[in-house]
CSV table of C-alpha atoms in Angstrom, one decimal:
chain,number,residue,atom,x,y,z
A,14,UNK,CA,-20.2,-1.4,-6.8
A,15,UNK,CA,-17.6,-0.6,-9.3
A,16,UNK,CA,-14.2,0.0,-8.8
A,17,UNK,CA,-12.0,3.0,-8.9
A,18,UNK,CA,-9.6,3.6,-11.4
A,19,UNK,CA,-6.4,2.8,-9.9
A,20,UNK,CA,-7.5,-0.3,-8.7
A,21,UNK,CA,-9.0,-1.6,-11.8
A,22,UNK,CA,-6.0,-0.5,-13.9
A,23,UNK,CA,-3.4,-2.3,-11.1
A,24,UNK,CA,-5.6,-5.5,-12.0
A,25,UNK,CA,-6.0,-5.3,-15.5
A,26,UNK,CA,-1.9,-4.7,-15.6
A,27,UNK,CA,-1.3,-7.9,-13.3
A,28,UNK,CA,-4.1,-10.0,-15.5
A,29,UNK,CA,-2.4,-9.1,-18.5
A,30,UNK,CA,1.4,-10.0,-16.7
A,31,UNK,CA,2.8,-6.8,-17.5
A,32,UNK,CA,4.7,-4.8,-14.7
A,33,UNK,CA,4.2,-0.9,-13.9
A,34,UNK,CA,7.5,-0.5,-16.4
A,35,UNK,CA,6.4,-2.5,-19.3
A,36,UNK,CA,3.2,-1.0,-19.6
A,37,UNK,CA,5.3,2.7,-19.2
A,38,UNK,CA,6.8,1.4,-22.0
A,39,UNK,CA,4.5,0.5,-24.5
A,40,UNK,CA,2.3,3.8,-23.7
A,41,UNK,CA,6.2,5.6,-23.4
A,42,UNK,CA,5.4,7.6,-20.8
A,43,UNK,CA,7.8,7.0,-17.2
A,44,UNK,CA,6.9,4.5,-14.7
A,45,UNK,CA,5.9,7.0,-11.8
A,46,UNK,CA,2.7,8.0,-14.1
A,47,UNK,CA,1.8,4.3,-14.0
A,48,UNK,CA,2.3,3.9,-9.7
A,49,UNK,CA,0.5,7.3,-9.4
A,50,UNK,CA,-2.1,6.5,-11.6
A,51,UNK,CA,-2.8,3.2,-9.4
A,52,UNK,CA,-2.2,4.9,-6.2
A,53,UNK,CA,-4.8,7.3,-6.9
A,54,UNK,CA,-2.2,10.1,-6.6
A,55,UNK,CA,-3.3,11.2,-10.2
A,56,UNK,CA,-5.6,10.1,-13.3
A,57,UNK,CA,-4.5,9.9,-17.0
A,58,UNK,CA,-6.3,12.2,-19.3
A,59,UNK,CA,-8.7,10.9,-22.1
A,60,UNK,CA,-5.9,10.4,-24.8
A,61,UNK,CA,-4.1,8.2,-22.2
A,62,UNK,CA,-7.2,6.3,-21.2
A,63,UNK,CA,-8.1,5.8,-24.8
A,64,UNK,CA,-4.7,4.3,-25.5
A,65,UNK,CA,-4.7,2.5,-22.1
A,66,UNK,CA,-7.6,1.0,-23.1
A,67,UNK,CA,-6.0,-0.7,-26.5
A,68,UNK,CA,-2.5,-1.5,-24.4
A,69,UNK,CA,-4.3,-3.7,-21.6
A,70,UNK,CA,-7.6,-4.8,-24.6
A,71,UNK,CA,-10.0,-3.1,-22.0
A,72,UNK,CA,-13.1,-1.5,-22.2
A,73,UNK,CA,-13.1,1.9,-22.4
A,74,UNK,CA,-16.3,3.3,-21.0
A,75,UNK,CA,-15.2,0.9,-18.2
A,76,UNK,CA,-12.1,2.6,-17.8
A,77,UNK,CA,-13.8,6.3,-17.9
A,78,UNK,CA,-16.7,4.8,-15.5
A,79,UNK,CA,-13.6,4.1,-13.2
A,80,UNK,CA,-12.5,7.5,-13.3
A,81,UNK,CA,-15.3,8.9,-11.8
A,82,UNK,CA,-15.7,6.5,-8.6
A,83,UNK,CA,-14.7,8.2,-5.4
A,84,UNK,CA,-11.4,6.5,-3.8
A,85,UNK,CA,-11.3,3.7,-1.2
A,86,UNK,CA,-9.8,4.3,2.0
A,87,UNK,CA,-6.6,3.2,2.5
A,88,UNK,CA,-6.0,0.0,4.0
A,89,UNK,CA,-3.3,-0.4,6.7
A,90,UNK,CA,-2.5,-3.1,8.1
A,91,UNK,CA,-0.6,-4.3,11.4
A,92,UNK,CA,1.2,-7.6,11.8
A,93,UNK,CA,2.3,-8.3,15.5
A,94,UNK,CA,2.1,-11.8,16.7
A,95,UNK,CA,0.9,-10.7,20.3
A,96,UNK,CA,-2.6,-10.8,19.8
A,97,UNK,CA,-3.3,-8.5,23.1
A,98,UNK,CA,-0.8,-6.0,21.9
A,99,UNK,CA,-2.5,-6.5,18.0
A,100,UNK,CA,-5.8,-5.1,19.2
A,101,UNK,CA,-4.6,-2.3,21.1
A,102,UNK,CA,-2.0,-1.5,18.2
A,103,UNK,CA,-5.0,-1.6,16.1
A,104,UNK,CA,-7.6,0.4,17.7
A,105,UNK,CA,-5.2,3.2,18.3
A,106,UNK,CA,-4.5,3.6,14.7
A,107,UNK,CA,-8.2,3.2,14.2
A,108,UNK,CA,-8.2,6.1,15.9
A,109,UNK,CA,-5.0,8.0,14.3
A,110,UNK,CA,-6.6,7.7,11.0
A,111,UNK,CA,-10.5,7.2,11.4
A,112,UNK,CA,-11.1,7.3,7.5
A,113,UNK,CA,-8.9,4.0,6.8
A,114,UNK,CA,-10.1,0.2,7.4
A,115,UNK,CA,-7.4,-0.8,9.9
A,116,UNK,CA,-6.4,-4.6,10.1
A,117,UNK,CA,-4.9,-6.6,11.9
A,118,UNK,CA,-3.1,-9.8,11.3
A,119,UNK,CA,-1.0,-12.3,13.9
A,120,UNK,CA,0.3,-14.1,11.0
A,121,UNK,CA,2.8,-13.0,8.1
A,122,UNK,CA,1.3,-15.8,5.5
A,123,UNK,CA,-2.2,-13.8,6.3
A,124,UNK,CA,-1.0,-10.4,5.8
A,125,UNK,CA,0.7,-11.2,2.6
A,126,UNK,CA,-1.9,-13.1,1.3
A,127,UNK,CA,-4.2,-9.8,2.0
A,128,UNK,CA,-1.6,-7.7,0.1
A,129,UNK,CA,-1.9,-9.6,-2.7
A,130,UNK,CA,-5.5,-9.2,-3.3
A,131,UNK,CA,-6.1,-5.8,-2.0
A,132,UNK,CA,-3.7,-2.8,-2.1
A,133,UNK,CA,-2.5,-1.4,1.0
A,134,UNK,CA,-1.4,2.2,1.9
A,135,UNK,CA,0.6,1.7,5.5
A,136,UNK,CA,1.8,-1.6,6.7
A,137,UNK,CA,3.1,-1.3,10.2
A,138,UNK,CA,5.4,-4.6,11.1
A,139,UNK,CA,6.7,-5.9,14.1
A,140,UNK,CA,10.3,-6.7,13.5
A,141,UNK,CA,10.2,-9.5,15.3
A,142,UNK,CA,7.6,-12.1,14.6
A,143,UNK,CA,7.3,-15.8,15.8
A,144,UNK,CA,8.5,-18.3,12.8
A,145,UNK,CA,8.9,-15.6,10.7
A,146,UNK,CA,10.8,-12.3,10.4
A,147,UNK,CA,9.3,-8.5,9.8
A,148,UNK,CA,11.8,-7.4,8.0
A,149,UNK,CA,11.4,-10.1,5.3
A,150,UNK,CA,8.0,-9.2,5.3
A,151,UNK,CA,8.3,-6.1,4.3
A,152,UNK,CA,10.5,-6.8,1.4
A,153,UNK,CA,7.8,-9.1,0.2
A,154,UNK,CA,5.1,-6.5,0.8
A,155,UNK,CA,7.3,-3.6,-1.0
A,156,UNK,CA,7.7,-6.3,-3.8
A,157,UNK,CA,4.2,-6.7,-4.4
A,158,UNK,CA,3.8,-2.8,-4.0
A,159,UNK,CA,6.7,-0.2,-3.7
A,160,UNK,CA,4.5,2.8,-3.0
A,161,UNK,CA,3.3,1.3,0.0
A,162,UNK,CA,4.8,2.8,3.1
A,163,UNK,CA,6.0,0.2,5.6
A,164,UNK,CA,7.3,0.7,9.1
A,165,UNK,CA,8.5,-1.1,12.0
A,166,UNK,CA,7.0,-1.1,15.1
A,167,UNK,CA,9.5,-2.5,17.7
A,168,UNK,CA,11.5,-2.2,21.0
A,169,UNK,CA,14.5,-3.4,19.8
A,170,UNK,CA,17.1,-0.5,18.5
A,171,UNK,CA,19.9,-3.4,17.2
A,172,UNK,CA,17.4,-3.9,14.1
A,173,UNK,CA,17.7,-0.2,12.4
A,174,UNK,CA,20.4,-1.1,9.9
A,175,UNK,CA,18.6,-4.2,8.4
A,176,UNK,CA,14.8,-2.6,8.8
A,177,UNK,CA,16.4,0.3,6.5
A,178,UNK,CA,17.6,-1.7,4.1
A,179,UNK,CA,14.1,-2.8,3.7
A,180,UNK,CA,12.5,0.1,2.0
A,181,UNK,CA,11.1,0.8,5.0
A,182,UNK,CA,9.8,4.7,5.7
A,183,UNK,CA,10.2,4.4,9.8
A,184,UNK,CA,10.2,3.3,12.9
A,185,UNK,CA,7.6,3.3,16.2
A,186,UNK,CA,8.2,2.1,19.5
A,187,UNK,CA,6.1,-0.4,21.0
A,188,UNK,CA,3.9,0.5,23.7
A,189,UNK,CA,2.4,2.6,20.7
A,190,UNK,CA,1.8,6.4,21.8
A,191,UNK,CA,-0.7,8.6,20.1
A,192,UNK,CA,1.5,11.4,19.4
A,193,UNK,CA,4.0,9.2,17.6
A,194,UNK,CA,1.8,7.9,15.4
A,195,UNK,CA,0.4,11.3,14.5
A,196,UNK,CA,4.2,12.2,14.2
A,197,UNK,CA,4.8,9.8,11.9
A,198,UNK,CA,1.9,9.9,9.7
A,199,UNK,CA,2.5,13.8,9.5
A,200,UNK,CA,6.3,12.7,8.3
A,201,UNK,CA,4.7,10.4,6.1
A,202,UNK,CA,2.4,12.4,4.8
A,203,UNK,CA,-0.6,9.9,5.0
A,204,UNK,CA,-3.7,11.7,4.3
A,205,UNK,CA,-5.9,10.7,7.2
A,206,UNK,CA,-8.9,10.3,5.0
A,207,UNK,CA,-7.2,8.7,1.7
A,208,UNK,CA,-4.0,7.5,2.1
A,209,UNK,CA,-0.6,8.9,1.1
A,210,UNK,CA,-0.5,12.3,-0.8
């Protein structure tokens, strides 16, 4: 199955070493056109493909066939370390945003380690994790991909200042209720079907 365009473009950038801003650079163009483009927000037009194309030595009918695939679903992922609590946490969003493939991890190592080989449009993160902390997960997720939206999912107020300085977007309360997840997303605005508009 090929691949759509954001995706491939996000890996031919990171195969190639060059960050969002360096490729900005050398097409001289601003670095939102290059996190939109690979967020699927937008598409460049031809005469930015074609010069893509020589920038990252690609292929361009690969890059045009790319343009024409229809998105992924976003991927969102939950990292709580209470495995009972995971799979409710889980199916609930499941049902919150039935287009997206919902995952869920009990491990922080894991849930990186899936960030780094796929791109993910929500990751909702307990704050406190056994032998390991949310919130420095999240910095390491928002490393690996700013436009990602990341919140916190805890019952612990005392945490707000630190989660914020984060990057994080906000905050649910665990138990997890429908209606603030919808609240959220709405605030968000996380396109149920494909991910953040």
């Amino acid at each position: 199955m090929d691949i759509v365009f954001g995706e491939l473009l996000r890996r031919l950038r990171t195969e190639r070493g060059l960050s969002q801003q360096q490729l900005a650079d050398q097409l001289h163009i601003d670095r939102s056109s290059i996190a939109r483009w690979e967020t699927g927000a937008r598409q460049p037009d031809i005469s930015l493909i074609s010069r893509l194309s020589d920038c990252l030595n690609a292929d361009i009918a690969e890059l045009l066939r790319a343009t024409e695939q229809e998105p992924a679903p976003p991927r969102v992922i939950v990292v709580d370390d209470e495995r009972i609590i995971l799979g409710g946490e889980v199916a609930l969003l499941q049902k919150a945003l039935p287009g997206a493939e919902v995952l869920g991890f009990t491990k922080s190592a894991d849930a990186l380690a899936y960030a780094r080989e796929n791109r993910v449009s929500l990751a909702v993160l307990d704050i406190e994790l056994v032998n390991a902390s949310g919130l420095e997960l999240c910095r390491e997720l928002k490393a690996l991909d700013p436009q990602m939206h990341a919140v916190f999912l805890t019952a612990y107020s005392n945490y707000a200042l630190d989660a914020w300085a984060t990057g994080a977007e906000g905050f649910l309360v665990k138990p997890l209720a429908r209606e603030d997840v919808d609240s959220l997303l709405a605030r968000l605005q996380f396109n149920r079907g494909g991910g953040v508009r």
